[in-house]
PDB file of C-alpha atoms in Angstrom:
ATOM      1  CA  MET A 170     191.340 218.107 211.172  1.00 71.00           C
ATOM      2  CA  GLU A 171     188.153 217.345 208.412  1.00 81.00           C
ATOM      3  CA  LEU A 172     185.059 217.056 210.327  1.00 88.00           C
ATOM      4  CA  LEU A 173     183.925 213.685 209.964  1.00 91.00           C
ATOM      5  CA  LYS A 174     180.268 212.719 209.103  1.00 91.00           C
ATOM      6  CA  ARG A 175     178.575 210.325 210.946  1.00 92.00           C
ATOM      7  CA  PRO A 176     174.998 209.335 210.123  1.00 94.00           C
ATOM      8  CA  ARG A 177     175.168 206.667 212.304  1.00 94.00           C
ATOM      9  CA  ARG A 178     174.643 208.366 215.417  1.00 94.00           C
ATOM     10  CA  LEU A 179     170.499 208.766 214.311  1.00 96.00           C
ATOM     11  CA  ARG A 180     170.548 204.965 214.442  1.00 95.00           C
ATOM     12  CA  ALA A 181     171.973 204.515 217.780  1.00 95.00           C
ATOM     13  CA  ASN A 182     169.238 202.611 219.653  1.00 96.00           C
ATOM     14  CA  GLU A 183     165.454 201.887 218.441  1.00 94.00           C
ATOM     15  CA  VAL A 184     164.789 205.692 220.084  1.00 96.00           C
ATOM     16  CA  ILE A 185     166.033 207.916 218.523  1.00 96.00           C
ATOM     17  CA  ARG A 186     165.524 204.930 214.931  1.00 95.00           C
ATOM     18  CA  ARG A 187     161.663 206.303 216.097  1.00 93.00           C
ATOM     19  CA  MET A 188     162.221 209.993 216.900  1.00 95.00           C
ATOM     20  CA  VAL A 189     164.074 210.399 213.285  1.00 96.00           C
ATOM     21  CA  LYS A 190     161.555 207.643 210.628  1.00 95.00           C
ATOM     22  CA  GLU A 191     160.459 209.621 207.557  1.00 96.00           C
ATOM     23  CA  THR A 192     157.662 207.176 206.728  1.00 96.00           C
ATOM     24  CA  SER A 193     155.200 204.556 208.790  1.00 95.00           C
ATOM     25  CA  ILE A 194     152.244 202.638 208.496  1.00 96.00           C
ATOM     26  CA  SER A 195     149.790 203.097 210.060  1.00 96.00           C
ATOM     27  CA  VAL A 196     146.170 201.140 210.246  1.00 98.00           C
ATOM     28  CA  ASP A 197     144.240 203.646 208.754  1.00 97.00           C
ATOM     29  CA  ASP A 198     146.099 203.853 205.656  1.00 97.00           C
ATOM     30  CA  LEU A 199     144.798 199.905 204.968  1.00 98.00           C
ATOM     31  CA  ILE A 200     141.694 198.588 202.524  1.00 98.00           C
ATOM     32  CA  TYR A 201     141.139 194.979 202.576  1.00 98.00           C
ATOM     33  CA  PRO A 202     139.881 193.107 199.786  1.00 98.00           C
ATOM     34  CA  MET A 203     137.624 190.439 200.195  1.00 97.00           C
ATOM     35  CA  PHE A 204     135.713 188.392 197.969  1.00 97.00           C
ATOM     36  CA  VAL A 205     131.927 187.116 198.282  1.00 97.00           C
ATOM     37  CA  VAL A 206     130.206 183.723 196.872  1.00 96.00           C
ATOM     38  CA  PRO A 207     126.606 182.749 196.725  1.00 96.00           C
ATOM     39  CA  GLY A 208     125.541 180.253 199.299  1.00 96.00           C
ATOM     40  CA  GLU A 209     125.650 179.906 202.790  1.00 96.00           C
ATOM     41  CA  ASN A 210     128.337 178.936 205.379  1.00 97.00           C
ATOM     42  CA  ILE A 211     130.982 179.043 203.103  1.00 97.00           C
ATOM     43  CA  LYS A 212     134.403 179.924 203.817  1.00 97.00           C
ATOM     44  CA  GLU A 213     136.430 178.558 201.279  1.00 96.00           C
ATOM     45  CA  GLU A 214     140.412 179.111 201.356  1.00 96.00           C
ATOM     46  CA  ILE A 215     142.009 180.248 198.233  1.00 95.00           C
ATOM     47  CA  ASP A 216     144.834 177.355 197.333  1.00 93.00           C
ATOM     48  CA  VAL A 217     147.178 179.839 195.998  1.00 94.00           C
ATOM     49  CA  MET A 218     146.705 182.510 198.726  1.00 96.00           C
ATOM     50  CA  PRO A 219     146.772 181.330 202.138  1.00 95.00           C
ATOM     51  CA  GLY A 220     145.257 183.034 204.794  1.00 96.00           C
ATOM     52  CA  VAL A 221     142.631 184.411 201.886  1.00 96.00           C
ATOM     53  CA  TYR A 222     138.699 183.227 201.641  1.00 97.00           C
ATOM     54  CA  ARG A 223     136.215 183.063 199.519  1.00 96.00           C
ATOM     55  CA  TYR A 224     132.890 183.803 201.769  1.00 97.00           C
ATOM     56  CA  SER A 225     129.164 183.383 201.422  1.00 97.00           C
ATOM     57  CA  VAL A 226     127.113 186.638 202.321  1.00 98.00           C
ATOM     58  CA  ASP A 227     126.538 185.584 206.060  1.00 97.00           C
ATOM     59  CA  ASN A 228     130.043 184.364 206.868  1.00 98.00           C
ATOM     60  CA  LEU A 229     131.285 188.063 204.676  1.00 98.00           C
ATOM     61  CA  VAL A 230     129.503 189.636 207.855  1.00 98.00           C
ATOM     62  CA  LYS A 231     131.118 188.183 210.317  1.00 98.00           C
ATOM     63  CA  GLU A 232     134.462 188.454 208.596  1.00 98.00           C
ATOM     64  CA  VAL A 233     133.846 192.306 208.739  1.00 98.00           C
ATOM     65  CA  LYS A 234     132.895 192.547 211.938  1.00 98.00           C
ATOM     66  CA  GLU A 235     136.256 191.602 212.622  1.00 97.00           C
ATOM     67  CA  VAL A 236     138.194 193.716 210.597  1.00 98.00           C
ATOM     68  CA  TYR A 237     136.288 196.816 211.668  1.00 98.00           C
ATOM     69  CA  ASP A 238     137.236 195.602 215.309  1.00 97.00           C
ATOM     70  CA  LEU A 239     140.844 195.568 213.870  1.00 97.00           C
ATOM     71  CA  LYS A 240     139.888 199.623 213.384  1.00 97.00           C
ATOM     72  CA  ILE A 241     141.022 198.981 209.467  1.00 98.00           C
ATOM     73  CA  PRO A 242     138.361 201.640 207.827  1.00 98.00           C
ATOM     74  CA  ALA A 243     137.226 200.366 204.802  1.00 98.00           C
ATOM     75  CA  VAL A 244     137.078 196.516 202.596  1.00 98.00           C
ATOM     76  CA  LEU A 245     136.925 196.234 198.894  1.00 98.00           C
ATOM     77  CA  LEU A 246     134.245 193.772 197.714  1.00 98.00           C
ATOM     78  CA  PHE A 247     135.445 191.627 194.652  1.00 97.00           C
ATOM     79  CA  GLY A 248     131.787 189.250 193.466  1.00 95.00           C
ATOM     80  CA  ILE A 249     131.764 185.747 192.103  1.00 94.00           C
ATOM     81  CA  PRO A 250     128.649 185.214 190.290  1.00 92.00           C
ATOM     82  CA  SER A 251     125.939 181.956 190.630  1.00 90.00           C
ATOM     83  CA  LYS A 252     126.577 182.145 186.588  1.00 90.00           C
ATOM     84  CA  LYS A 253     128.218 183.757 184.038  1.00 90.00           C
ATOM     85  CA  ASP A 254     127.321 185.132 179.837  1.00 89.00           C
ATOM     86  CA  GLU A 255     128.588 187.246 177.044  1.00 88.00           C
ATOM     87  CA  LEU A 256     127.112 190.612 179.027  1.00 90.00           C
ATOM     88  CA  GLY A 257     127.736 190.584 182.477  1.00 90.00           C
ATOM     89  CA  SER A 258     124.662 190.683 183.507  1.00 90.00           C
ATOM     90  CA  GLU A 259     124.974 189.303 187.288  1.00 92.00           C
ATOM     91  CA  ALA A 260     127.009 192.477 187.778  1.00 94.00           C
ATOM     92  CA  TYR A 261     124.547 194.572 187.314  1.00 94.00           C
ATOM     93  CA  ASP A 262     121.449 192.783 188.436  1.00 94.00           C
ATOM     94  CA  ASP A 263     120.601 194.488 191.895  1.00 94.00           C
ATOM     95  CA  ASP A 264     119.759 191.136 193.550  1.00 95.00           C
ATOM     96  CA  GLY A 265     123.725 190.609 192.547  1.00 96.00           C
ATOM     97  CA  ILE A 266     125.773 188.241 195.002  1.00 97.00           C
ATOM     98  CA  VAL A 267     128.247 192.205 195.537  1.00 97.00           C
ATOM     99  CA  GLN A 268     124.232 194.441 195.486  1.00 98.00           C
ATOM    100  CA  LYS A 269     123.432 191.551 198.276  1.00 98.00           C
ATOM    101  CA  ALA A 270     126.809 191.983 200.318  1.00 98.00           C
ATOM    102  CA  VAL A 271     126.754 195.708 200.217  1.00 98.00           C
ATOM    103  CA  LYS A 272     123.365 195.948 201.612  1.00 98.00           C
ATOM    104  CA  SER A 273     124.057 193.012 204.903  1.00 98.00           C
ATOM    105  CA  ILE A 274     127.557 195.215 205.753  1.00 98.00           C
ATOM    106  CA  LYS A 275     125.919 198.129 205.624  1.00 98.00           C
ATOM    107  CA  GLU A 276     122.543 196.580 208.076  1.00 98.00           C
ATOM    108  CA  SER A 277     124.988 195.372 210.047  1.00 98.00           C
ATOM    109  CA  ILE A 278     128.109 197.648 210.149  1.00 98.00           C
ATOM    110  CA  PRO A 279     126.990 200.887 208.830  1.00 97.00           C
ATOM    111  CA  GLN A 280     130.396 202.544 210.017  1.00 97.00           C
ATOM    112  CA  MET A 281     132.909 200.506 207.871  1.00 98.00           C
ATOM    113  CA  ILE A 282     133.519 201.984 204.466  1.00 98.00           C
ATOM    114  CA  VAL A 283     132.451 199.363 201.397  1.00 98.00           C
ATOM    115  CA  ILE A 284     134.411 200.335 198.433  1.00 98.00           C
ATOM    116  CA  THR A 285     133.004 197.820 195.445  1.00 98.00           C
ATOM    117  CA  ASP A 286     135.136 196.866 192.497  1.00 96.00           C
ATOM    118  CA  VAL A 287     133.244 197.847 189.628  1.00 96.00           C
ATOM    119  CA  CYS A 288     134.326 195.547 186.612  1.00 91.00           C
ATOM    120  CA  MET A 289     133.231 192.941 184.024  1.00 90.00           C
ATOM    121  CA  CYS A 290     135.371 190.301 183.981  1.00 89.00           C
ATOM    122  CA  GLU A 291     134.231 187.633 186.892  1.00 88.00           C
ATOM    123  CA  TYR A 292     130.634 188.143 185.793  1.00 91.00           C
ATOM    124  CA  THR A 293     131.406 187.019 181.789  1.00 91.00           C
ATOM    125  CA  SER A 294     131.325 183.914 180.195  1.00 87.00           C
ATOM    126  CA  HIS A 295     134.700 184.654 178.032  1.00 88.00           C
ATOM    127  CA  GLY A 296     136.335 186.614 180.959  1.00 81.00           C
ATOM    128  CA  HIS A 297     137.109 189.536 179.620  1.00 88.00           C
ATOM    129  CA  CYS A 298     136.378 192.941 181.270  1.00 86.00           C
ATOM    130  CA  GLY A 299     133.898 194.386 178.836  1.00 87.00           C
ATOM    131  CA  ILE A 300     131.458 193.428 175.619  1.00 89.00           C
ATOM    132  CA  VAL A 301     133.139 191.473 173.334  1.00 91.00           C
ATOM    133  CA  ARG A 302     132.309 190.795 169.913  1.00 91.00           C
ATOM    134  CA  ASN A 303     134.169 190.089 167.077  1.00 90.00           C
ATOM    135  CA  GLY A 304     137.333 189.158 169.265  1.00 88.00           C
ATOM    136  CA  TYR A 305     137.143 192.783 170.459  1.00 89.00           C
ATOM    137  CA  VAL A 306     135.805 194.358 173.884  1.00 90.00           C
ATOM    138  CA  GLN A 307     134.421 197.999 172.783  1.00 93.00           C
ATOM    139  CA  ASN A 308     134.737 200.508 174.746  1.00 95.00           C
ATOM    140  CA  ASP A 309     131.708 202.419 174.401  1.00 95.00           C
ATOM    141  CA  GLU A 310     129.515 199.468 174.180  1.00 95.00           C
ATOM    142  CA  THR A 311     131.280 198.423 177.843  1.00 95.00           C
ATOM    143  CA  VAL A 312     131.484 201.851 179.751  1.00 96.00           C
ATOM    144  CA  SER A 313     128.083 202.110 179.529  1.00 96.00           C
ATOM    145  CA  TYR A 314     127.239 198.481 181.260  1.00 95.00           C
ATOM    146  CA  ILE A 315     130.306 200.095 184.088  1.00 97.00           C
ATOM    147  CA  ALA A 316     128.598 202.586 184.882  1.00 97.00           C
ATOM    148  CA  LYS A 317     125.247 200.784 185.426  1.00 97.00           C
ATOM    149  CA  ILE A 318     126.742 197.848 187.507  1.00 97.00           C
ATOM    150  CA  ALA A 319     128.677 201.789 189.767  1.00 98.00           C
ATOM    151  CA  LEU A 320     124.886 203.036 189.911  1.00 98.00           C
ATOM    152  CA  SER A 321     123.244 199.384 191.195  1.00 98.00           C
ATOM    153  CA  HIS A 322     126.378 198.473 194.023  1.00 98.00           C
ATOM    154  CA  VAL A 323     125.810 202.353 195.088  1.00 98.00           C
ATOM    155  CA  LYS A 324     122.144 202.076 195.179  1.00 98.00           C
ATOM    156  CA  ALA A 325     122.671 198.890 197.476  1.00 98.00           C
ATOM    157  CA  GLY A 326     124.446 201.059 200.132  1.00 98.00           C
ATOM    158  CA  ALA A 327     128.552 201.333 198.398  1.00 98.00           C
ATOM    159  CA  ASP A 328     130.170 203.742 199.691  1.00 98.00           C
ATOM    160  CA  ILE A 329     132.560 204.396 196.940  1.00 98.00           C
ATOM    161  CA  VAL A 330     132.951 203.186 193.962  1.00 98.00           C
ATOM    162  CA  ALA A 331     136.044 201.885 192.135  1.00 98.00           C
ATOM    163  CA  PRO A 332     135.941 200.989 188.714  1.00 96.00           C
ATOM    164  CA  SER A 333     139.030 198.635 186.883  1.00 93.00           C
ATOM    165  CA  ASP A 334     138.462 198.189 183.647  1.00 93.00           C
ATOM    166  CA  MET A 335     140.451 200.480 181.843  1.00 93.00           C
ATOM    167  CA  MET A 336     137.788 201.607 179.451  1.00 94.00           C
ATOM    168  CA  ASP A 337     138.112 204.942 178.162  1.00 96.00           C
ATOM    169  CA  GLY A 338     135.305 207.223 179.875  1.00 97.00           C
ATOM    170  CA  ARG A 339     134.282 205.508 182.071  1.00 97.00           C
ATOM    171  CA  ILE A 340     135.106 207.851 184.825  1.00 98.00           C
ATOM    172  CA  LYS A 341     132.829 210.462 183.483  1.00 98.00           C
ATOM    173  CA  ALA A 342     130.419 207.613 182.206  1.00 98.00           C
ATOM    174  CA  ILE A 343     130.142 207.153 186.104  1.00 98.00           C
ATOM    175  CA  ARG A 344     130.135 210.351 187.610  1.00 98.00           C
ATOM    176  CA  ASN A 345     127.024 211.041 185.388  1.00 98.00           C
ATOM    177  CA  ILE A 346     124.906 208.486 186.047  1.00 98.00           C
ATOM    178  CA  LEU A 347     126.066 208.769 189.581  1.00 98.00           C
ATOM    179  CA  ASP A 348     124.944 212.635 189.861  1.00 98.00           C
ATOM    180  CA  GLU A 349     121.914 212.593 187.675  1.00 98.00           C
ATOM    181  CA  ASN A 350     120.303 209.734 190.449  1.00 98.00           C
ATOM    182  CA  GLY A 351     121.422 211.762 193.426  1.00 98.00           C
ATOM    183  CA  TYR A 352     124.685 209.671 194.516  1.00 98.00           C
ATOM    184  CA  VAL A 353     126.754 213.569 193.781  1.00 98.00           C
ATOM    185  CA  ASN A 354     128.647 212.682 197.003  1.00 98.00           C
ATOM    186  CA  THR A 355     129.622 208.821 196.523  1.00 98.00           C
ATOM    187  CA  PRO A 356     133.431 209.498 195.958  1.00 98.00           C
ATOM    188  CA  ILE A 357     135.014 207.235 192.943  1.00 98.00           C
ATOM    189  CA  ILE A 358     138.620 205.546 193.195  1.00 98.00           C
ATOM    190  CA  SER A 359     139.689 205.201 189.305  1.00 97.00           C
ATOM    191  CA  TYR A 360     142.360 202.020 188.800  1.00 96.00           C
ATOM    192  CA  SER A 361     143.991 205.001 186.934  1.00 97.00           C
ATOM    193  CA  ALA A 362     147.394 203.281 185.903  1.00 97.00           C
ATOM    194  CA  LYS A 363     146.122 199.145 185.661  1.00 96.00           C
ATOM    195  CA  TYR A 364     149.389 197.248 184.064  1.00 97.00           C
ATOM    196  CA  ALA A 365     149.022 194.464 182.281  1.00 96.00           C
ATOM    197  CA  SER A 366     150.420 192.583 184.842  1.00 96.00           C
ATOM    198  CA  ALA A 367     151.524 188.466 185.296  1.00 94.00           C
ATOM    199  CA  PHE A 368     151.165 189.832 189.401  1.00 95.00           C
ATOM    200  CA  TYR A 369     147.862 188.964 188.617  1.00 93.00           C
ATOM    201  CA  GLY A 370     147.823 185.324 188.281  1.00 90.00           C
ATOM    202  CA  PRO A 371     146.512 183.644 191.992  1.00 92.00           C
ATOM    203  CA  PHE A 372     143.735 187.172 192.139  1.00 88.00           C
ATOM    204  CA  ARG A 373     142.165 185.291 188.485  1.00 84.00           C
ATOM    205  CA  GLU A 374     141.844 181.778 190.392  1.00 84.00           C
ATOM    206  CA  ALA A 375     140.545 183.162 193.400  1.00 82.00           C
ATOM    207  CA  ALA A 376     138.193 185.046 191.155  1.00 76.00           C
ATOM    208  CA  ASN A 377     137.567 182.682 188.206  1.00 75.00           C
ATOM    209  CA  SER A 378     138.340 185.193 186.060  1.00 77.00           C
ATOM    210  CA  ALA A 379     140.942 185.017 182.976  1.00 78.00           C
ATOM    211  CA  PRO A 380     140.246 185.553 179.837  1.00 77.00           C
ATOM    212  CA  GLN A 381     139.153 182.842 177.760  1.00 80.00           C
ATOM    213  CA  PHE A 382     141.204 183.901 174.868  1.00 74.00           C
ATOM    214  CA  GLY A 383     143.967 186.625 173.962  1.00 72.00           C
ATOM    215  CA  ASP A 384     144.806 188.973 177.156  1.00 79.00           C
ATOM    216  CA  ARG A 385     144.037 192.263 178.293  1.00 82.00           C
ATOM    217  CA  LYS A 386     146.628 194.305 176.503  1.00 84.00           C
ATOM    218  CA  SER A 387     144.763 195.802 174.960  1.00 86.00           C
ATOM    219  CA  TYR A 388     143.053 197.660 177.309  1.00 89.00           C
ATOM    220  CA  GLN A 389     145.587 197.662 180.197  1.00 91.00           C
ATOM    221  CA  MET A 390     148.941 199.609 180.942  1.00 94.00           C
ATOM    222  CA  ASP A 391     152.009 198.208 178.999  1.00 97.00           C
ATOM    223  CA  PRO A 392     154.189 197.607 181.947  1.00 97.00           C
ATOM    224  CA  ALA A 393     157.383 199.790 179.915  1.00 98.00           C
ATOM    225  CA  ASN A 394     154.713 202.947 179.929  1.00 98.00           C
ATOM    226  CA  SER A 395     155.337 205.269 182.943  1.00 98.00           C
ATOM    227  CA  ASP A 396     154.360 208.758 180.716  1.00 98.00           C
ATOM    228  CA  GLU A 397     150.937 206.915 179.308  1.00 98.00           C
ATOM    229  CA  ALA A 398     150.442 206.244 183.221  1.00 98.00           C
ATOM    230  CA  LEU A 399     150.604 210.191 184.189  1.00 98.00           C
ATOM    231  CA  ARG A 400     147.944 210.552 180.881  1.00 98.00           C
ATOM    232  CA  GLU A 401     145.835 208.241 182.219  1.00 97.00           C
ATOM    233  CA  ILE A 402     145.874 209.251 185.540  1.00 98.00           C
ATOM    234  CA  SER A 403     145.281 212.931 184.186  1.00 98.00           C
ATOM    235  CA  LEU A 404     142.422 211.890 182.203  1.00 98.00           C
ATOM    236  CA  ASP A 405     140.719 210.167 184.490  1.00 98.00           C
ATOM    237  CA  ILE A 406     141.375 213.315 187.135  1.00 98.00           C
ATOM    238  CA  ASP A 407     139.717 215.575 184.973  1.00 98.00           C
ATOM    239  CA  GLU A 408     136.518 213.178 184.403  1.00 98.00           C
ATOM    240  CA  GLY A 409     136.088 213.061 188.067  1.00 97.00           C
ATOM    241  CA  ALA A 410     137.613 210.898 189.961  1.00 98.00           C
ATOM    242  CA  ASP A 411     138.623 211.548 193.246  1.00 98.00           C
ATOM    243  CA  ILE A 412     140.946 209.341 193.778  1.00 98.00           C
ATOM    244  CA  ILE A 413     143.507 207.453 191.536  1.00 98.00           C
ATOM    245  CA  MET A 414     145.023 204.175 191.856  1.00 98.00           C
ATOM    246  CA  VAL A 415     148.618 202.203 190.751  1.00 98.00           C
ATOM    247  CA  LYS A 416     148.364 197.834 189.915  1.00 97.00           C
ATOM    248  CA  PRO A 417     150.092 196.875 190.588  1.00 98.00           C
ATOM    249  CA  ALA A 418     152.003 198.226 193.605  1.00 98.00           C
ATOM    250  CA  LEU A 419     155.934 197.171 194.387  1.00 97.00           C
ATOM    251  CA  PRO A 420     156.821 197.045 190.512  1.00 97.00           C
ATOM    252  CA  TYR A 421     155.467 200.425 189.726  1.00 98.00           C
ATOM    253  CA  LEU A 422     156.781 202.376 192.964  1.00 98.00           C
ATOM    254  CA  ASP A 423     158.128 204.655 190.222  1.00 98.00           C
ATOM    255  CA  ILE A 424     154.489 205.103 189.529  1.00 98.00           C
ATOM    256  CA  ILE A 425     153.318 206.138 192.319  1.00 98.00           C
ATOM    257  CA  ARG A 426     155.998 208.486 193.038  1.00 98.00           C
ATOM    258  CA  ARG A 427     155.525 210.914 189.320  1.00 98.00           C
ATOM    259  CA  ALA A 428     151.471 210.555 190.282  1.00 98.00           C
ATOM    260  CA  LYS A 429     152.466 211.949 194.040  1.00 97.00           C
ATOM    261  CA  ASP A 430     154.797 214.252 192.361  1.00 97.00           C
ATOM    262  CA  THR A 431     152.762 215.633 189.550  1.00 97.00           C
ATOM    263  CA  PHE A 432     148.704 215.627 191.011  1.00 97.00           C
ATOM    264  CA  ASN A 433     147.312 216.637 194.237  1.00 90.00           C
ATOM    265  CA  ILE A 434     145.260 213.934 194.626  1.00 95.00           C
ATOM    266  CA  PRO A 435     144.536 211.124 197.461  1.00 98.00           C
ATOM    267  CA  ILE A 436     146.738 207.840 195.082  1.00 98.00           C
ATOM    268  CA  ALA A 437     146.047 204.765 195.909  1.00 98.00           C
ATOM    269  CA  ALA A 438     148.448 201.521 195.434  1.00 98.00           C
ATOM    270  CA  TYR A 439     147.168 197.654 195.038  1.00 98.00           C
ATOM    271  CA  ASN A 440     149.132 195.568 196.857  1.00 98.00           C
ATOM    272  CA  VAL A 441     148.237 192.503 194.591  1.00 97.00           C
ATOM    273  CA  SER A 442     147.566 188.730 194.407  1.00 96.00           C
ATOM    274  CA  GLY A 443     150.756 187.964 193.720  1.00 96.00           C
ATOM    275  CA  GLU A 444     152.942 190.105 195.949  1.00 97.00           C
ATOM    276  CA  TYR A 445     150.754 188.886 198.131  1.00 97.00           C
ATOM    277  CA  SER A 446     151.381 184.668 197.816  1.00 97.00           C
ATOM    278  CA  MET A 447     155.311 185.319 196.630  1.00 97.00           C
ATOM    279  CA  ILE A 448     155.441 186.455 200.053  1.00 98.00           C
ATOM    280  CA  LYS A 449     153.631 183.870 201.412  1.00 97.00           C
ATOM    281  CA  ALA A 450     154.709 180.835 199.986  1.00 97.00           C
ATOM    282  CA  ALA A 451     158.798 182.142 200.677  1.00 98.00           C
ATOM    283  CA  SER A 452     157.791 182.796 204.214  1.00 97.00           C
ATOM    284  CA  GLN A 453     156.160 179.200 204.559  1.00 96.00           C
ATOM    285  CA  MET A 454     159.484 177.575 202.772  1.00 97.00           C
ATOM    286  CA  GLY A 455     161.409 179.411 205.324  1.00 97.00           C
ATOM    287  CA  TYR A 456     163.450 181.679 203.020  1.00 98.00           C
ATOM    288  CA  ILE A 457     162.474 184.916 204.502  1.00 98.00           C
ATOM    289  CA  ASP A 458     160.292 186.348 208.035  1.00 98.00           C
ATOM    290  CA  GLU A 459     156.949 187.388 206.692  1.00 98.00           C
ATOM    291  CA  LYS A 460     155.861 190.147 209.488  1.00 97.00           C
ATOM    292  CA  SER A 461     159.395 191.963 208.431  1.00 97.00           C
ATOM    293  CA  THR A 462     158.760 191.624 204.976  1.00 98.00           C
ATOM    294  CA  VAL A 463     155.650 192.896 205.007  1.00 98.00           C
ATOM    295  CA  LEU A 464     156.242 195.815 206.749  1.00 98.00           C
ATOM    296  CA  GLU A 465     158.942 196.481 204.927  1.00 98.00           C
ATOM    297  CA  SER A 466     157.145 196.215 201.942  1.00 98.00           C
ATOM    298  CA  LEU A 467     154.038 198.456 202.751  1.00 98.00           C
ATOM    299  CA  THR A 468     156.302 200.921 203.894  1.00 98.00           C
ATOM    300  CA  GLY A 469     158.029 201.312 200.576  1.00 98.00           C
ATOM    301  CA  ILE A 470     155.056 201.747 199.054  1.00 98.00           C
ATOM    302  CA  LYS A 471     153.878 204.694 201.435  1.00 98.00           C
ATOM    303  CA  ARG A 472     157.653 206.183 201.290  1.00 98.00           C
ATOM    304  CA  ALA A 473     157.063 206.286 197.015  1.00 98.00           C
ATOM    305  CA  GLY A 474     153.650 208.245 197.591  1.00 98.00           C
ATOM    306  CA  ALA A 475     151.251 206.002 198.846  1.00 98.00           C
ATOM    307  CA  ASP A 476     148.349 207.604 200.971  1.00 98.00           C
ATOM    308  CA  ILE A 477     145.993 204.365 200.685  1.00 98.00           C
ATOM    309  CA  ILE A 478     147.504 200.461 200.534  1.00 98.00           C
ATOM    310  CA  ILE A 479     145.154 197.583 199.513  1.00 98.00           C
ATOM    311  CA  THR A 480     146.279 194.658 200.775  1.00 98.00           C
ATOM    312  CA  TYR A 481     145.454 190.960 201.133  1.00 98.00           C
ATOM    313  CA  PHE A 482     147.816 191.730 204.903  1.00 98.00           C
ATOM    314  CA  ALA A 483     145.650 193.959 205.890  1.00 98.00           C
ATOM    315  CA  LYS A 484     144.533 191.916 209.161  1.00 98.00           C
ATOM    316  CA  ASP A 485     147.836 191.021 210.315  1.00 98.00           C
ATOM    317  CA  VAL A 486     149.459 194.528 209.594  1.00 98.00           C
ATOM    318  CA  ALA A 487     146.399 195.973 211.948  1.00 97.00           C
ATOM    319  CA  LYS A 488     147.166 193.037 214.656  1.00 97.00           C
ATOM    320  CA  TRP A 489     151.013 193.707 214.379  1.00 96.00           C
ATOM    321  CA  LEU A 490     150.695 197.745 214.648  1.00 94.00           C
ATOM    322  CA  THR A 491     148.656 197.189 217.700  1.00 88.00           C
ATOM    323  CA  ILE A 492     151.820 195.173 219.352  1.00 73.00           C
ATOM    324  CA  LEU A 493     154.802 197.311 218.066  1.00 58.00           C
TER     325      LEU A 493
END
């Protein structure tokens, strides 16, 4: 008699399923992205991202304290300036909105790891991630500004910088300027495989950062390409990146897995605004259960190989994990 194989034996009850579970989400895996704006006593919900807010610095610090109490290890800051210009000058101003926010957080909650997004799109009048000449984003000129922004963030107290501009050579420039100024121990999370994705739409409304002309396809990656992602990641590692990022997460699980299998380096994945808003909208319509869908989605990202997940669901997940 041929032996019947019965994999269901290991699914028979909750305890056995927990014992053989291959992938688990932990609060230690999470980074919470946050938006900071000028002013006082501001907590403004973002229409296209229910449950996500723009905060003035005073209210941001209060929110970060709650994040810290939930044992989420890090926040990722995005700044929205009071004014924009062609050079994105508020991005590297020592009194800029992100710099003020970093100082205030580190004064109030010094143990919280503060990561800053290093880019220019929120700060430029044209909405592109660099210096534009004759309708084209100039790579090398932009890199010099990106390095200045990173240095200003670290001087303000940022623990980690995360350049998201996708300019060639920016990791090397940031590593050099930080090292030259004595910040040899400051890690860099590189948005190495950042795709020109439709899933960024809600973020661009939240940060008022949509390009005023054209698109970002000349510097962000073609969604059709995966070999190119490995080349980008390899270059960033060679230039000094400590952690590499794949963005977005869910449509690019194959990129996360290829990166994990190829490189012996921590990998972050950004569960972006469009992924967040779709789940929120579907759950509000009663089409799906929000909690189970979020946990399944993040488990898939972790299973694909991500060590770190940046997600707007971080606070909810931290609360859910305490009662599982």
